[in-house]
Amino acid sequence: MRAQTSTAAHLPCPDNEPRLPLTGLCPSRATGYLYEADGHTPETPGGCEWVVQETKIPAGDVLLYRALQCAGKVTSLVWSASTNSENAQLKYRTSALRHKAGDLAAVITGMEEGNPGAGALAFARATFDDPGQAVRCVARKADVADWPADALVIDAWPGTPAGGACGPFGYQPGTPAYWREFQHQSWFFQLGPGHPEFDPGSFTLITWDGQASRWSRVQ
């Protein structure tokens, strides 16, 4: 993918930082595109920092996000088409801490506008072995500290069995895995134990605006 930049592309980046290779954006300026789903950035382990990363996705758009960089190693993600044409995946390409290349980072599927959680719930229900799970499982706001404020989970109705009752994409107590819905898609993030290697609250899709000769958020 050829780097596309604004009319200010000939100007040097602050502190002479290298431009991002896909978009040609200065990393410090690319942070201005990022959503802040929870109003803060997760803490990093000692000796690590958050950096802006980008991942190419179909149709020429680009995903911007914060990723962990530790001792010269940086986490990066790659888009992977799923065997199911209805969804796609993000996998680890490189890891700053503990993951291997090819480990699953996120699953992306459709979103029903005006019906929060419906896309995530439909995707989760397709994985249920027991048809009865579809009756007792619903999408709800997660309300978990340190998760994005708009995080959703697929969970059992009150009074019914919890913890694993809603399949592999449902709520698992004590496990940092949840859904977010933004920019017309539903995203399931599977973070695993320990410090997260990317910030799901920062995920933002941008697209090239040819008329304005600049990148802008996907509406």
CSV table of C-alpha atoms in Angstrom, one decimal:
chain,number,residue,atom,x,y,z
A,1,MET,CA,0.0,0.0,0.0
A,2,ARG,CA,1.5,3.3,-1.0
A,3,ALA,CA,1.8,5.9,1.7
A,4,GLN,CA,-0.7,8.7,1.3
A,5,THR,CA,-0.1,12.0,3.1
A,6,SER,CA,-1.6,15.4,3.4
A,7,THR,CA,-0.3,18.5,1.8
A,8,ALA,CA,1.9,19.0,4.8
A,9,ALA,CA,3.7,15.8,4.2
A,10,HIS,CA,6.9,17.6,3.1
A,11,LEU,CA,7.2,19.1,6.6
A,12,PRO,CA,9.4,17.1,9.1
A,13,CYS,CA,7.7,15.3,12.0
A,14,PRO,CA,8.2,16.6,15.5
A,15,ASP,CA,11.6,15.4,16.9
A,16,ASN,CA,12.3,14.0,13.5
A,17,GLU,CA,10.3,10.9,14.3
A,18,PRO,CA,9.8,8.5,11.3
A,19,ARG,CA,6.5,8.6,9.6
A,20,LEU,CA,4.1,5.6,9.7
A,21,PRO,CA,4.8,3.5,6.6
A,22,LEU,CA,1.2,2.9,5.4
A,23,THR,CA,-0.3,6.3,6.0
A,24,GLY,CA,2.7,8.6,6.0
A,25,LEU,CA,1.4,10.2,9.2
A,26,CYS,CA,3.7,11.4,11.9
A,27,PRO,CA,3.0,9.1,15.0
A,28,SER,CA,2.5,12.1,17.3
A,29,ARG,CA,-0.1,13.5,14.9
A,30,ALA,CA,-1.7,10.1,14.3
A,31,THR,CA,-2.7,10.0,18.0
A,32,GLY,CA,-5.2,12.8,17.2
A,33,TYR,CA,-7.2,10.4,15.1
A,34,LEU,CA,-7.6,7.8,17.9
A,35,TYR,CA,-10.8,7.3,19.8
A,36,GLU,CA,-10.7,7.4,23.6
A,37,ALA,CA,-13.4,5.0,24.5
A,38,ASP,CA,-12.7,5.3,28.3
A,39,GLY,CA,-11.0,8.6,28.6
A,40,HIS,CA,-7.6,7.1,29.7
A,41,THR,CA,-4.8,4.9,28.4
A,42,PRO,CA,-4.1,1.6,30.2
A,43,GLU,CA,-0.9,1.5,32.3
A,44,THR,CA,2.2,-0.1,30.9
A,45,PRO,CA,4.7,-2.4,32.6
A,46,GLY,CA,8.0,-1.0,33.6
A,47,GLY,CA,10.3,-0.2,30.7
A,48,CYS,CA,7.5,-0.2,28.2
A,49,GLU,CA,5.5,2.6,26.4
A,50,TRP,CA,2.5,3.0,24.1
A,51,VAL,CA,3.3,3.7,20.4
A,52,VAL,CA,0.9,4.2,17.5
A,53,GLN,CA,0.6,1.3,15.1
A,54,GLU,CA,-1.3,0.8,11.9
A,55,THR,CA,-2.7,-2.2,10.1
A,56,LYS,CA,-3.9,-2.4,6.5
A,57,ILE,CA,-7.5,-3.7,6.1
A,58,PRO,CA,-9.5,-4.5,3.0
A,59,ALA,CA,-10.8,-1.7,0.7
A,60,GLY,CA,-7.8,0.5,1.4
A,61,ASP,CA,-8.7,1.6,4.9
A,62,VAL,CA,-6.2,1.5,7.8
A,63,LEU,CA,-6.7,0.6,11.5
A,64,LEU,CA,-4.8,2.9,13.9
A,65,TYR,CA,-4.3,1.8,17.5
A,66,ARG,CA,-1.9,2.0,20.5
A,67,ALA,CA,0.4,-0.9,20.9
A,68,LEU,CA,3.0,-1.8,23.5
A,69,GLN,CA,6.7,-1.3,22.9
A,70,CYS,CA,9.2,-2.9,25.3
A,71,ALA,CA,13.0,-3.1,25.0
A,72,GLY,CA,12.9,-2.4,21.3
A,73,LYS,CA,10.2,-5.0,20.6
A,74,VAL,CA,6.8,-3.7,19.5
A,75,THR,CA,3.4,-5.4,19.3
A,76,SER,CA,1.8,-5.3,15.8
A,77,LEU,CA,-1.4,-6.9,14.4
A,78,VAL,CA,-2.3,-8.2,11.0
A,79,TRP,CA,-5.7,-8.5,9.3
A,80,SER,CA,-6.7,-12.1,8.5
A,81,ALA,CA,-9.7,-13.2,6.4
A,82,SER,CA,-11.8,-15.8,8.2
A,83,THR,CA,-13.1,-18.9,6.6
A,84,ASN,CA,-16.5,-17.4,7.3
A,85,SER,CA,-17.0,-14.5,4.9
A,86,GLU,CA,-19.2,-12.8,7.5
A,87,ASN,CA,-16.3,-12.0,9.8
A,88,ALA,CA,-12.5,-11.4,9.9
A,89,GLN,CA,-9.7,-11.6,12.5
A,90,LEU,CA,-6.8,-9.7,13.8
A,91,LYS,CA,-3.7,-11.8,14.7
A,92,TYR,CA,-0.4,-11.0,16.4
A,93,ARG,CA,2.3,-10.4,13.8
A,94,THR,CA,4.9,-9.4,16.4
A,95,SER,CA,4.7,-9.2,20.2
A,96,ALA,CA,6.4,-7.0,22.8
A,97,LEU,CA,5.8,-9.5,25.6
A,98,ARG,CA,4.4,-13.0,25.5
A,99,HIS,CA,2.4,-13.8,22.4
A,100,LYS,CA,3.4,-15.7,19.3
A,101,ALA,CA,2.9,-14.7,15.7
A,102,GLY,CA,-0.5,-16.0,14.7
A,103,ASP,CA,-2.1,-15.8,18.1
A,104,LEU,CA,-5.7,-14.4,17.9
A,105,ALA,CA,-6.1,-10.8,19.1
A,106,ALA,CA,-9.6,-9.9,17.9
A,107,VAL,CA,-12.6,-11.1,15.9
A,108,ILE,CA,-14.6,-8.6,13.7
A,109,THR,CA,-18.1,-9.1,12.6
A,110,GLY,CA,-21.1,-7.0,11.5
A,111,MET,CA,-23.0,-4.5,13.7
A,112,GLU,CA,-26.7,-3.8,13.7
A,113,GLU,CA,-27.1,0.0,13.7
A,114,GLY,CA,-29.4,1.2,16.5
A,115,ASN,CA,-29.5,-2.2,18.2
A,116,PRO,CA,-26.5,-2.3,20.6
A,117,GLY,CA,-25.0,-5.7,21.1
A,118,ALA,CA,-27.2,-7.4,18.4
A,119,GLY,CA,-24.3,-8.1,16.0
A,120,ALA,CA,-22.1,-9.5,18.8
A,121,LEU,CA,-25.0,-11.6,20.2
A,122,ALA,CA,-25.8,-13.1,16.8
A,123,PHE,CA,-22.2,-14.0,16.2
A,124,ALA,CA,-21.9,-15.6,19.7
A,125,ARG,CA,-25.1,-17.6,19.2
A,126,ALA,CA,-23.8,-19.1,16.0
A,127,THR,CA,-21.1,-20.9,18.1
A,128,PHE,CA,-23.5,-22.4,20.7
A,129,ASP,CA,-23.7,-26.2,20.9
A,130,ASP,CA,-26.9,-26.1,23.0
A,131,PRO,CA,-29.8,-24.3,21.4
A,132,GLY,CA,-31.0,-23.4,24.9
A,133,GLN,CA,-28.1,-21.1,25.3
A,134,ALA,CA,-29.7,-18.7,22.8
A,135,VAL,CA,-32.6,-18.2,25.1
A,136,ARG,CA,-30.6,-17.5,28.3
A,137,CYS,CA,-27.8,-15.3,26.8
A,138,VAL,CA,-28.0,-11.6,26.2
A,139,ALA,CA,-25.7,-8.7,25.4
A,140,ARG,CA,-25.1,-6.3,28.3
A,141,LYS,CA,-22.7,-3.5,29.2
A,142,ALA,CA,-19.6,-4.9,30.9
A,143,ASP,CA,-19.1,-2.2,33.6
A,144,VAL,CA,-15.6,-3.6,34.5
A,145,ALA,CA,-12.9,-1.3,35.8
A,146,ASP,CA,-10.0,-0.8,33.4
A,147,TRP,CA,-12.1,-2.0,30.4
A,148,PRO,CA,-13.3,0.6,27.8
A,149,ALA,CA,-16.5,2.3,29.0
A,150,ASP,CA,-18.4,1.0,26.0
A,151,ALA,CA,-17.3,-2.7,26.5
A,152,LEU,CA,-20.0,-5.3,26.1
A,153,VAL,CA,-20.2,-8.9,27.2
A,154,ILE,CA,-22.5,-11.8,26.2
A,155,ASP,CA,-23.8,-13.1,29.5
A,156,ALA,CA,-26.5,-15.3,31.0
A,157,TRP,CA,-29.8,-13.9,32.3
A,158,PRO,CA,-29.7,-13.3,36.1
A,159,GLY,CA,-30.5,-16.5,37.9
A,160,THR,CA,-29.2,-18.8,35.2
A,161,PRO,CA,-25.8,-20.4,35.0
A,162,ALA,CA,-23.0,-17.9,34.4
A,163,GLY,CA,-19.3,-18.2,33.6
A,164,GLY,CA,-19.0,-20.0,30.3
A,165,ALA,CA,-22.7,-20.5,29.7
A,166,CYS,CA,-22.6,-18.3,26.6
A,167,GLY,CA,-19.8,-19.9,24.7
A,168,PRO,CA,-16.3,-18.9,23.7
A,169,PHE,CA,-17.3,-15.4,22.8
A,170,GLY,CA,-19.4,-14.9,26.0
A,171,TYR,CA,-18.5,-13.6,29.4
A,172,GLN,CA,-15.8,-15.5,31.4
A,173,PRO,CA,-15.3,-14.2,35.0
A,174,GLY,CA,-11.8,-12.9,35.5
A,175,THR,CA,-10.9,-13.1,31.9
A,176,PRO,CA,-10.2,-9.9,29.9
A,177,ALA,CA,-12.3,-10.6,26.8
A,178,TYR,CA,-15.1,-8.4,25.7
A,179,TRP,CA,-16.9,-6.8,22.7
A,180,ARG,CA,-16.8,-3.2,21.4
A,181,GLU,CA,-19.0,-1.8,18.7
A,182,PHE,CA,-17.8,1.2,16.6
A,183,GLN,CA,-17.6,2.4,13.0
A,184,HIS,CA,-20.3,-0.1,11.8
A,185,GLN,CA,-18.5,-3.2,13.1
A,186,SER,CA,-18.5,-5.4,16.3
A,187,TRP,CA,-15.1,-6.3,17.7
A,188,PHE,CA,-14.4,-9.1,20.1
A,189,PHE,CA,-11.1,-8.6,22.0
A,190,GLN,CA,-9.2,-11.5,23.5
A,191,LEU,CA,-6.5,-10.0,25.7
A,192,GLY,CA,-5.3,-12.9,27.9
A,193,PRO,CA,-3.7,-12.6,31.3
A,194,GLY,CA,-1.2,-9.9,32.3
A,195,HIS,CA,-0.7,-6.5,30.8
A,196,PRO,CA,-2.6,-5.9,27.5
A,197,GLU,CA,-0.3,-5.6,24.5
A,198,PHE,CA,-2.6,-3.2,22.7
A,199,ASP,CA,-5.3,-0.7,23.7
A,200,PRO,CA,-8.7,-1.8,22.4
A,201,GLY,CA,-10.2,1.6,23.5
A,202,SER,CA,-7.9,3.4,20.9
A,203,PHE,CA,-8.9,1.4,17.8
A,204,THR,CA,-9.9,3.7,15.0
A,205,LEU,CA,-10.5,3.1,11.3
A,206,ILE,CA,-9.3,5.8,9.0
A,207,THR,CA,-9.8,6.2,5.2
A,208,TRP,CA,-8.2,8.4,2.5
A,209,ASP,CA,-10.2,11.4,1.5
A,210,GLY,CA,-9.0,12.1,-2.1
A,211,GLN,CA,-10.9,15.4,-2.4
A,212,ALA,CA,-9.4,16.8,0.8
A,213,SER,CA,-6.0,15.0,0.3
A,214,ARG,CA,-6.0,13.8,3.9
A,215,TRP,CA,-6.9,10.9,6.1
A,216,SER,CA,-10.1,11.0,8.1
A,217,ARG,CA,-12.0,8.7,10.4
A,218,VAL,CA,-14.4,6.3,8.8
A,219,GLN,CA,-17.9,7.6,9.5
